[in-house]
Amino acid sequence: MEKYLSIGNSFFRRQYAQHLLVTLLFCCLSGFFVSFRNLNGEQAAKVMEMYAAFTGILLLVPLFMPEQNRELWLLEKSKATPLWSVYCIRLLAATAALALVVTVFLQLMEQGNSQFDGRALWVGSFCEIFFLGSIGFFVSGVTNQAVLGYMVSVVYFFANIGGSQYLGDFALFQMMKGDYGFAAPMAGAAVVLVAGGIWLREQLAAK
């Protein structure tokens, strides 16, 4: 356990700290772009789906970035600790950070006298935001290019603005319409994407 904590601590200090700071800045500036006061359920969902959703991209996509350095990737491959466990440590920490962000956003709205179903909105928001980030996570893992991961996630987000009717349960912005039935299939798809990204990353590392 101590070894894994050391691995996680090293990653956060050396490579991930700046991404956390960007996410923190994004959250701190949220008050200039969205209102947290006196919102109803649909308006609260809009805050989460149109603004907070980007935190999933900020937190999940860069988890493979250290290995974009080929020398570092080869060094990590030579160690006894399997790469998949290293990636899982990073993913668990990023998921915890994402859960905290969702919680903070909902708390801000509650303190602003907004009225909504907190449990349903938390679950729906977390699943949707995690799913959006997992798309970029998968692309980043397969291509070894975090920039492509960011681009694909952002393109998917904007594609939903005009084409969500073609994406079924995997369409974004459903909570604004009062529909929360997407949460389970979207969470399942996110798990498949992150697991597939890590597995394919392992296959690339084995070559």
PDB file of N, CA, C and O in Angstrom, residues 14-78:
ATOM      1  N   ARG A  14       4.165  16.127  -9.283  1.00  0.00           N
ATOM      2  CA  ARG A  14       5.006  16.455 -10.429  1.00  0.00           C
ATOM      3  C   ARG A  14       4.242  16.708 -11.719  1.00  0.00           C
ATOM      4  O   ARG A  14       4.684  17.514 -12.545  1.00  0.00           O
ATOM      5  N   GLN A  15       3.136  15.987 -11.930  1.00  0.00           N
ATOM      6  CA  GLN A  15       2.452  16.090 -13.209  1.00  0.00           C
ATOM      7  C   GLN A  15       1.005  16.575 -13.132  1.00  0.00           C
ATOM      8  O   GLN A  15       0.518  17.216 -14.073  1.00  0.00           O
ATOM      9  N   TYR A  16       0.307  16.315 -12.040  1.00  0.00           N
ATOM     10  CA  TYR A  16      -1.140  16.545 -12.023  1.00  0.00           C
ATOM     11  C   TYR A  16      -1.543  17.812 -11.281  1.00  0.00           C
ATOM     12  O   TYR A  16      -2.664  18.281 -11.432  1.00  0.00           O
ATOM     13  N   ALA A  17      -0.629  18.375 -10.508  1.00  0.00           N
ATOM     14  CA  ALA A  17      -0.970  19.525  -9.676  1.00  0.00           C
ATOM     15  C   ALA A  17      -1.503  20.689 -10.499  1.00  0.00           C
ATOM     16  O   ALA A  17      -2.471  21.355 -10.113  1.00  0.00           O
ATOM     17  N   GLN A  18      -0.883  20.929 -11.660  1.00  0.00           N
ATOM     18  CA  GLN A  18      -1.332  22.055 -12.480  1.00  0.00           C
ATOM     19  C   GLN A  18      -2.736  21.848 -13.033  1.00  0.00           C
ATOM     20  O   GLN A  18      -3.506  22.812 -13.185  1.00  0.00           O
ATOM     21  N   HIS A  19      -3.101  20.598 -13.294  1.00  0.00           N
ATOM     22  CA  HIS A  19      -4.447  20.317 -13.791  1.00  0.00           C
ATOM     23  C   HIS A  19      -5.485  20.523 -12.683  1.00  0.00           C
ATOM     24  O   HIS A  19      -6.592  21.000 -12.937  1.00  0.00           O
ATOM     25  N   LEU A  20      -5.109  20.162 -11.470  1.00  0.00           N
ATOM     26  CA  LEU A  20      -5.993  20.410 -10.331  1.00  0.00           C
ATOM     27  C   LEU A  20      -6.162  21.910 -10.103  1.00  0.00           C
ATOM     28  O   LEU A  20      -7.260  22.373  -9.783  1.00  0.00           O
ATOM     29  N   LEU A  21      -5.080  22.660 -10.283  1.00  0.00           N
ATOM     30  CA  LEU A  21      -5.160  24.110 -10.098  1.00  0.00           C
ATOM     31  C   LEU A  21      -6.048  24.752 -11.162  1.00  0.00           C
ATOM     32  O   LEU A  21      -6.823  25.675 -10.866  1.00  0.00           O
ATOM     33  N   VAL A  22      -5.952  24.256 -12.402  1.00  0.00           N
ATOM     34  CA  VAL A  22      -6.809  24.770 -13.468  1.00  0.00           C
ATOM     35  C   VAL A  22      -8.273  24.468 -13.158  1.00  0.00           C
ATOM     36  O   VAL A  22      -9.157  25.316 -13.337  1.00  0.00           O
ATOM     37  N   THR A  23      -8.531  23.255 -12.665  1.00  0.00           N
ATOM     38  CA  THR A  23      -9.901  22.882 -12.301  1.00  0.00           C
ATOM     39  C   THR A  23     -10.409  23.748 -11.154  1.00  0.00           C
ATOM     40  O   THR A  23     -11.564  24.198 -11.167  1.00  0.00           O
ATOM     41  N   LEU A  24      -9.551  23.990 -10.171  1.00  0.00           N
ATOM     42  CA  LEU A  24      -9.926  24.846  -9.051  1.00  0.00           C
ATOM     43  C   LEU A  24     -10.239  26.257  -9.526  1.00  0.00           C
ATOM     44  O   LEU A  24     -11.229  26.870  -9.103  1.00  0.00           O
ATOM     45  N   LEU A  25      -9.409  26.777 -10.420  1.00  0.00           N
ATOM     46  CA  LEU A  25      -9.640  28.120 -10.963  1.00  0.00           C
ATOM     47  C   LEU A  25     -10.950  28.159 -11.743  1.00  0.00           C
ATOM     48  O   LEU A  25     -11.730  29.117 -11.623  1.00  0.00           O
ATOM     49  N   PHE A  26     -11.206  27.107 -12.508  1.00  0.00           N
ATOM     50  CA  PHE A  26     -12.450  26.996 -13.275  1.00  0.00           C
ATOM     51  C   PHE A  26     -13.655  27.052 -12.337  1.00  0.00           C
ATOM     52  O   PHE A  26     -14.641  27.742 -12.618  1.00  0.00           O
ATOM     53  N   CYS A  27     -13.570  26.338 -11.236  1.00  0.00           N
ATOM     54  CA  CYS A  27     -14.670  26.330 -10.263  1.00  0.00           C
ATOM     55  C   CYS A  27     -14.808  27.676  -9.564  1.00  0.00           C
ATOM     56  O   CYS A  27     -15.934  28.163  -9.347  1.00  0.00           O
ATOM     57  N   CYS A  28     -13.687  28.299  -9.224  1.00  0.00           N
ATOM     58  CA  CYS A  28     -13.727  29.588  -8.527  1.00  0.00           C
ATOM     59  C   CYS A  28     -14.330  30.682  -9.403  1.00  0.00           C
ATOM     60  O   CYS A  28     -14.979  31.612  -8.902  1.00  0.00           O
ATOM     61  N   LEU A  29     -14.118  30.578 -10.713  1.00  0.00           N
ATOM     62  CA  LEU A  29     -14.636  31.587 -11.638  1.00  0.00           C
ATOM     63  C   LEU A  29     -16.080  31.327 -12.037  1.00  0.00           C
ATOM     64  O   LEU A  29     -16.682  32.127 -12.758  1.00  0.00           O
ATOM     65  N   SER A  30     -16.636  30.210 -11.579  1.00  0.00           N
ATOM     66  CA  SER A  30     -17.977  29.826 -12.012  1.00  0.00           C
ATOM     67  C   SER A  30     -19.025  30.886 -11.676  1.00  0.00           C
ATOM     68  O   SER A  30     -19.987  31.077 -12.420  1.00  0.00           O
ATOM     69  N   GLY A  31     -18.827  31.577 -10.563  1.00  0.00           N
ATOM     70  CA  GLY A  31     -19.791  32.599 -10.157  1.00  0.00           C
ATOM     71  C   GLY A  31     -19.913  33.754 -11.136  1.00  0.00           C
ATOM     72  O   GLY A  31     -20.922  34.468 -11.134  1.00  0.00           O
ATOM     73  N   PHE A  32     -18.896  33.933 -11.993  1.00  0.00           N
ATOM     74  CA  PHE A  32     -18.954  35.005 -12.991  1.00  0.00           C
ATOM     75  C   PHE A  32     -19.734  34.583 -14.236  1.00  0.00           C
ATOM     76  O   PHE A  32     -20.102  35.431 -15.055  1.00  0.00           O
ATOM     77  N   PHE A  33     -19.944  33.269 -14.388  1.00  0.00           N
ATOM     78  CA  PHE A  33     -20.571  32.763 -15.612  1.00  0.00           C
ATOM     79  C   PHE A  33     -21.954  32.169 -15.383  1.00  0.00           C
ATOM     80  O   PHE A  33     -22.774  32.147 -16.310  1.00  0.00           O
ATOM     81  N   VAL A  34     -22.198  31.647 -14.201  1.00  0.00           N
ATOM     82  CA  VAL A  34     -23.504  31.044 -13.909  1.00  0.00           C
ATOM     83  C   VAL A  34     -23.998  31.534 -12.553  1.00  0.00           C
ATOM     84  O   VAL A  34     -23.219  31.948 -11.696  1.00  0.00           O
ATOM     85  N   SER A  35     -25.297  31.461 -12.383  1.00  0.00           N
ATOM     86  CA  SER A  35     -25.902  31.844 -11.105  1.00  0.00           C
ATOM     87  C   SER A  35     -26.180  30.599 -10.277  1.00  0.00           C
ATOM     88  O   SER A  35     -26.559  29.562 -10.812  1.00  0.00           O
ATOM     89  N   PHE A  36     -25.980  30.713  -8.975  1.00  0.00           N
ATOM     90  CA  PHE A  36     -26.270  29.606  -8.067  1.00  0.00           C
ATOM     91  C   PHE A  36     -27.492  29.897  -7.194  1.00  0.00           C
ATOM     92  O   PHE A  36     -27.828  29.114  -6.329  1.00  0.00           O
ATOM     93  N   ARG A  37     -28.144  30.996  -7.433  1.00  0.00           N
ATOM     94  CA  ARG A  37     -29.195  31.446  -6.526  1.00  0.00           C
ATOM     95  C   ARG A  37     -30.593  31.274  -7.133  1.00  0.00           C
ATOM     96  O   ARG A  37     -30.826  31.559  -8.307  1.00  0.00           O
ATOM     97  N   ASN A  38     -31.490  30.778  -6.262  1.00  0.00           N
ATOM     98  CA  ASN A  38     -32.926  30.702  -6.579  1.00  0.00           C
ATOM     99  C   ASN A  38     -33.216  29.952  -7.885  1.00  0.00           C
ATOM    100  O   ASN A  38     -34.029  30.387  -8.704  1.00  0.00           O
ATOM    101  N   LEU A  39     -32.546  28.825  -8.056  1.00  0.00           N
ATOM    102  CA  LEU A  39     -32.738  28.025  -9.263  1.00  0.00           C
ATOM    103  C   LEU A  39     -33.755  26.924  -9.014  1.00  0.00           C
ATOM    104  O   LEU A  39     -33.863  26.403  -7.906  1.00  0.00           O
ATOM    105  N   ASN A  40     -34.495  26.567 -10.064  1.00  0.00           N
ATOM    106  CA  ASN A  40     -35.353  25.384  -9.963  1.00  0.00           C
ATOM    107  C   ASN A  40     -34.575  24.169 -10.475  1.00  0.00           C
ATOM    108  O   ASN A  40     -33.381  24.280 -10.816  1.00  0.00           O
ATOM    109  N   GLY A  41     -35.224  23.023 -10.550  1.00  0.00           N
ATOM    110  CA  GLY A  41     -34.535  21.800 -10.929  1.00  0.00           C
ATOM    111  C   GLY A  41     -33.908  21.858 -12.307  1.00  0.00           C
ATOM    112  O   GLY A  41     -32.761  21.422 -12.509  1.00  0.00           O
ATOM    113  N   GLU A  42     -34.631  22.400 -13.283  1.00  0.00           N
ATOM    114  CA  GLU A  42     -34.123  22.474 -14.647  1.00  0.00           C
ATOM    115  C   GLU A  42     -32.953  23.450 -14.748  1.00  0.00           C
ATOM    116  O   GLU A  42     -31.972  23.189 -15.451  1.00  0.00           O
ATOM    117  N   GLN A  43     -33.041  24.556 -14.029  1.00  0.00           N
ATOM    118  CA  GLN A  43     -31.966  25.540 -14.066  1.00  0.00           C
ATOM    119  C   GLN A  43     -30.707  25.014 -13.372  1.00  0.00           C
ATOM    120  O   GLN A  43     -29.587  25.251 -13.836  1.00  0.00           O
ATOM    121  N   ALA A  44     -30.891  24.283 -12.277  1.00  0.00           N
ATOM    122  CA  ALA A  44     -29.759  23.683 -11.590  1.00  0.00           C
ATOM    123  C   ALA A  44     -29.086  22.641 -12.478  1.00  0.00           C
ATOM    124  O   ALA A  44     -27.852  22.542 -12.532  1.00  0.00           O
ATOM    125  N   ALA A  45     -29.904  21.861 -13.197  1.00  0.00           N
ATOM    126  CA  ALA A  45     -29.359  20.862 -14.123  1.00  0.00           C
ATOM    127  C   ALA A  45     -28.569  21.535 -15.235  1.00  0.00           C
ATOM    128  O   ALA A  45     -27.530  21.026 -15.678  1.00  0.00           O
ATOM    129  N   LYS A  46     -29.043  22.695 -15.681  1.00  0.00           N
ATOM    130  CA  LYS A  46     -28.344  23.428 -16.739  1.00  0.00           C
ATOM    131  C   LYS A  46     -26.957  23.852 -16.283  1.00  0.00           C
ATOM    132  O   LYS A  46     -25.985  23.790 -17.060  1.00  0.00           O
ATOM    133  N   VAL A  47     -26.830  24.289 -15.031  1.00  0.00           N
ATOM    134  CA  VAL A  47     -25.519  24.662 -14.493  1.00  0.00           C
ATOM    135  C   VAL A  47     -24.563  23.480 -14.559  1.00  0.00           C
ATOM    136  O   VAL A  47     -23.402  23.609 -14.973  1.00  0.00           O
ATOM    137  N   MET A  48     -25.053  22.305 -14.171  1.00  0.00           N
ATOM    138  CA  MET A  48     -24.196  21.117 -14.147  1.00  0.00           C
ATOM    139  C   MET A  48     -23.861  20.623 -15.552  1.00  0.00           C
ATOM    140  O   MET A  48     -22.733  20.191 -15.815  1.00  0.00           O
ATOM    141  N   GLU A  49     -24.838  20.689 -16.445  1.00  0.00           N
ATOM    142  CA  GLU A  49     -24.631  20.107 -17.775  1.00  0.00           C
ATOM    143  C   GLU A  49     -23.920  21.047 -18.744  1.00  0.00           C
ATOM    144  O   GLU A  49     -23.196  20.581 -19.628  1.00  0.00           O
ATOM    145  N   MET A  50     -24.123  22.335 -18.595  1.00  0.00           N
ATOM    146  CA  MET A  50     -23.533  23.280 -19.533  1.00  0.00           C
ATOM    147  C   MET A  50     -22.234  23.902 -19.020  1.00  0.00           C
ATOM    148  O   MET A  50     -21.484  24.493 -19.805  1.00  0.00           O
ATOM    149  N   TYR A  51     -21.960  23.773 -17.736  1.00  0.00           N
ATOM    150  CA  TYR A  51     -20.742  24.390 -17.189  1.00  0.00           C
ATOM    151  C   TYR A  51     -19.875  23.380 -16.435  1.00  0.00           C
ATOM    152  O   TYR A  51     -18.735  23.124 -16.835  1.00  0.00           O
ATOM    153  N   ALA A  52     -20.425  22.783 -15.396  1.00  0.00           N
ATOM    154  CA  ALA A  52     -19.629  21.859 -14.582  1.00  0.00           C
ATOM    155  C   ALA A  52     -19.148  20.652 -15.367  1.00  0.00           C
ATOM    156  O   ALA A  52     -18.159  20.015 -14.988  1.00  0.00           O
ATOM    157  N   ALA A  53     -19.812  20.326 -16.466  1.00  0.00           N
ATOM    158  CA  ALA A  53     -19.441  19.159 -17.274  1.00  0.00           C
ATOM    159  C   ALA A  53     -17.990  19.197 -17.717  1.00  0.00           C
ATOM    160  O   ALA A  53     -17.346  18.147 -17.856  1.00  0.00           O
ATOM    161  N   PHE A  54     -17.444  20.394 -17.917  1.00  0.00           N
ATOM    162  CA  PHE A  54     -16.075  20.500 -18.409  1.00  0.00           C
ATOM    163  C   PHE A  54     -15.038  20.038 -17.383  1.00  0.00           C
ATOM    164  O   PHE A  54     -13.890  19.760 -17.744  1.00  0.00           O
ATOM    165  N   THR A  55     -15.416  19.960 -16.115  1.00  0.00           N
ATOM    166  CA  THR A  55     -14.457  19.495 -15.113  1.00  0.00           C
ATOM    167  C   THR A  55     -14.095  18.033 -15.339  1.00  0.00           C
ATOM    168  O   THR A  55     -12.995  17.600 -14.985  1.00  0.00           O
ATOM    169  N   GLY A  56     -14.999  17.246 -15.907  1.00  0.00           N
ATOM    170  CA  GLY A  56     -14.674  15.853 -16.219  1.00  0.00           C
ATOM    171  C   GLY A  56     -13.554  15.768 -17.238  1.00  0.00           C
ATOM    172  O   GLY A  56     -12.655  14.913 -17.141  1.00  0.00           O
ATOM    173  N   ILE A  57     -13.591  16.655 -18.225  1.00  0.00           N
ATOM    174  CA  ILE A  57     -12.533  16.700 -19.229  1.00  0.00           C
ATOM    175  C   ILE A  57     -11.215  17.127 -18.591  1.00  0.00           C
ATOM    176  O   ILE A  57     -10.163  16.541 -18.829  1.00  0.00           O
ATOM    177  N   LEU A  58     -11.281  18.171 -17.757  1.00  0.00           N
ATOM    178  CA  LEU A  58     -10.065  18.691 -17.124  1.00  0.00           C
ATOM    179  C   LEU A  58      -9.395  17.675 -16.213  1.00  0.00           C
ATOM    180  O   LEU A  58      -8.158  17.633 -16.117  1.00  0.00           O
ATOM    181  N   LEU A  59     -10.203  16.838 -15.551  1.00  0.00           N
ATOM    182  CA  LEU A  59      -9.644  15.926 -14.556  1.00  0.00           C
ATOM    183  C   LEU A  59      -9.251  14.552 -15.110  1.00  0.00           C
ATOM    184  O   LEU A  59      -8.291  13.947 -14.628  1.00  0.00           O
ATOM    185  N   LEU A  60      -9.956  14.066 -16.120  1.00  0.00           N
ATOM    186  CA  LEU A  60      -9.721  12.697 -16.589  1.00  0.00           C
ATOM    187  C   LEU A  60      -8.775  12.603 -17.780  1.00  0.00           C
ATOM    188  O   LEU A  60      -7.992  11.659 -17.874  1.00  0.00           O
ATOM    189  N   VAL A  61      -8.856  13.539 -18.695  1.00  0.00           N
ATOM    190  CA  VAL A  61      -8.059  13.423 -19.915  1.00  0.00           C
ATOM    191  C   VAL A  61      -6.552  13.405 -19.663  1.00  0.00           C
ATOM    192  O   VAL A  61      -5.825  12.644 -20.318  1.00  0.00           O
ATOM    193  N   PRO A  62      -6.007  14.203 -18.742  1.00  0.00           N
ATOM    194  CA  PRO A  62      -4.543  14.254 -18.607  1.00  0.00           C
ATOM    195  C   PRO A  62      -3.903  13.112 -17.828  1.00  0.00           C
ATOM    196  O   PRO A  62      -2.700  13.153 -17.565  1.00  0.00           O
ATOM    197  N   LEU A  63      -4.643  12.084 -17.475  1.00  0.00           N
ATOM    198  CA  LEU A  63      -4.079  11.035 -16.619  1.00  0.00           C
ATOM    199  C   LEU A  63      -2.997  10.207 -17.308  1.00  0.00           C
ATOM    200  O   LEU A  63      -2.174   9.575 -16.638  1.00  0.00           O
ATOM    201  N   PHE A  64      -2.953  10.209 -18.627  1.00  0.00           N
ATOM    202  CA  PHE A  64      -1.905   9.481 -19.348  1.00  0.00           C
ATOM    203  C   PHE A  64      -0.769  10.396 -19.803  1.00  0.00           C
ATOM    204  O   PHE A  64       0.157   9.935 -20.470  1.00  0.00           O
ATOM    205  N   MET A  65      -0.834  11.661 -19.473  1.00  0.00           N
ATOM    206  CA  MET A  65       0.124  12.618 -20.021  1.00  0.00           C
ATOM    207  C   MET A  65       1.588  12.323 -19.700  1.00  0.00           C
ATOM    208  O   MET A  65       2.447  12.524 -20.556  1.00  0.00           O
ATOM    209  N   PRO A  66       1.931  11.837 -18.490  1.00  0.00           N
ATOM    210  CA  PRO A  66       3.354  11.590 -18.220  1.00  0.00           C
ATOM    211  C   PRO A  66       3.997  10.647 -19.235  1.00  0.00           C
ATOM    212  O   PRO A  66       5.168  10.812 -19.596  1.00  0.00           O
ATOM    213  N   GLU A  67       3.225   9.668 -19.716  1.00  0.00           N
ATOM    214  CA  GLU A  67       3.788   8.669 -20.621  1.00  0.00           C
ATOM    215  C   GLU A  67       3.892   9.169 -22.061  1.00  0.00           C
ATOM    216  O   GLU A  67       4.335   8.425 -22.938  1.00  0.00           O
ATOM    217  N   GLN A  68       3.473  10.410 -22.329  1.00  0.00           N
ATOM    218  CA  GLN A  68       3.728  10.973 -23.647  1.00  0.00           C
ATOM    219  C   GLN A  68       5.229  11.166 -23.860  1.00  0.00           C
ATOM    220  O   GLN A  68       5.698  11.218 -24.991  1.00  0.00           O
ATOM    221  N   ASN A  69       5.942  11.259 -22.748  1.00  0.00           N
ATOM    222  CA  ASN A  69       7.406  11.250 -22.808  1.00  0.00           C
ATOM    223  C   ASN A  69       7.861   9.797 -22.967  1.00  0.00           C
ATOM    224  O   ASN A  69       7.719   8.984 -22.058  1.00  0.00           O
ATOM    225  N   ARG A  70       8.373   9.463 -24.129  1.00  0.00           N
ATOM    226  CA  ARG A  70       8.714   8.071 -24.445  1.00  0.00           C
ATOM    227  C   ARG A  70       9.719   7.486 -23.464  1.00  0.00           C
ATOM    228  O   ARG A  70       9.604   6.320 -23.064  1.00  0.00           O
ATOM    229  N   GLU A  71      10.687   8.270 -23.058  1.00  0.00           N
ATOM    230  CA  GLU A  71      11.700   7.777 -22.128  1.00  0.00           C
ATOM    231  C   GLU A  71      11.081   7.431 -20.781  1.00  0.00           C
ATOM    232  O   GLU A  71      11.435   6.417 -20.163  1.00  0.00           O
ATOM    233  N   LEU A  72      10.151   8.269 -20.318  1.00  0.00           N
ATOM    234  CA  LEU A  72       9.480   7.995 -19.051  1.00  0.00           C
ATOM    235  C   LEU A  72       8.612   6.749 -19.160  1.00  0.00           C
ATOM    236  O   LEU A  72       8.546   5.944 -18.230  1.00  0.00           O
ATOM    237  N   TRP A  73       7.959   6.585 -20.299  1.00  0.00           N
ATOM    238  CA  TRP A  73       7.121   5.407 -20.517  1.00  0.00           C
ATOM    239  C   TRP A  73       7.976   4.134 -20.447  1.00  0.00           C
ATOM    240  O   TRP A  73       7.619   3.158 -19.793  1.00  0.00           O
ATOM    241  N   LEU A  74       9.128   4.151 -21.115  1.00  0.00           N
ATOM    242  CA  LEU A  74      10.011   2.976 -21.098  1.00  0.00           C
ATOM    243  C   LEU A  74      10.536   2.706 -19.695  1.00  0.00           C
ATOM    244  O   LEU A  74      10.681   1.550 -19.286  1.00  0.00           O
ATOM    245  N   LEU A  75      10.811   3.780 -18.942  1.00  0.00           N
ATOM    246  CA  LEU A  75      11.282   3.616 -17.572  1.00  0.00           C
ATOM    247  C   LEU A  75      10.217   2.967 -16.707  1.00  0.00           C
ATOM    248  O   LEU A  75      10.501   2.049 -15.926  1.00  0.00           O
ATOM    249  N   GLU A  76       8.969   3.415 -16.842  1.00  0.00           N
ATOM    250  CA  GLU A  76       7.886   2.853 -16.045  1.00  0.00           C
ATOM    251  C   GLU A  76       7.605   1.405 -16.430  1.00  0.00           C
ATOM    252  O   GLU A  76       7.244   0.587 -15.589  1.00  0.00           O
ATOM    253  N   LYS A  77       7.764   1.082 -17.704  1.00  0.00           N
ATOM    254  CA  LYS A  77       7.563  -0.299 -18.146  1.00  0.00           C
ATOM    255  C   LYS A  77       8.577  -1.247 -17.520  1.00  0.00           C
ATOM    256  O   LYS A  77       8.290  -2.426 -17.294  1.00  0.00           O
ATOM    257  N   SER A  78       9.767  -0.715 -17.238  1.00  0.00           N
ATOM    258  CA  SER A  78      10.843  -1.565 -16.713  1.00  0.00           C
ATOM    259  C   SER A  78      10.687  -1.866 -15.221  1.00  0.00           C
ATOM    260  O   SER A  78      11.373  -2.744 -14.695  1.00  0.00           O
TER     261      SER A  78
END
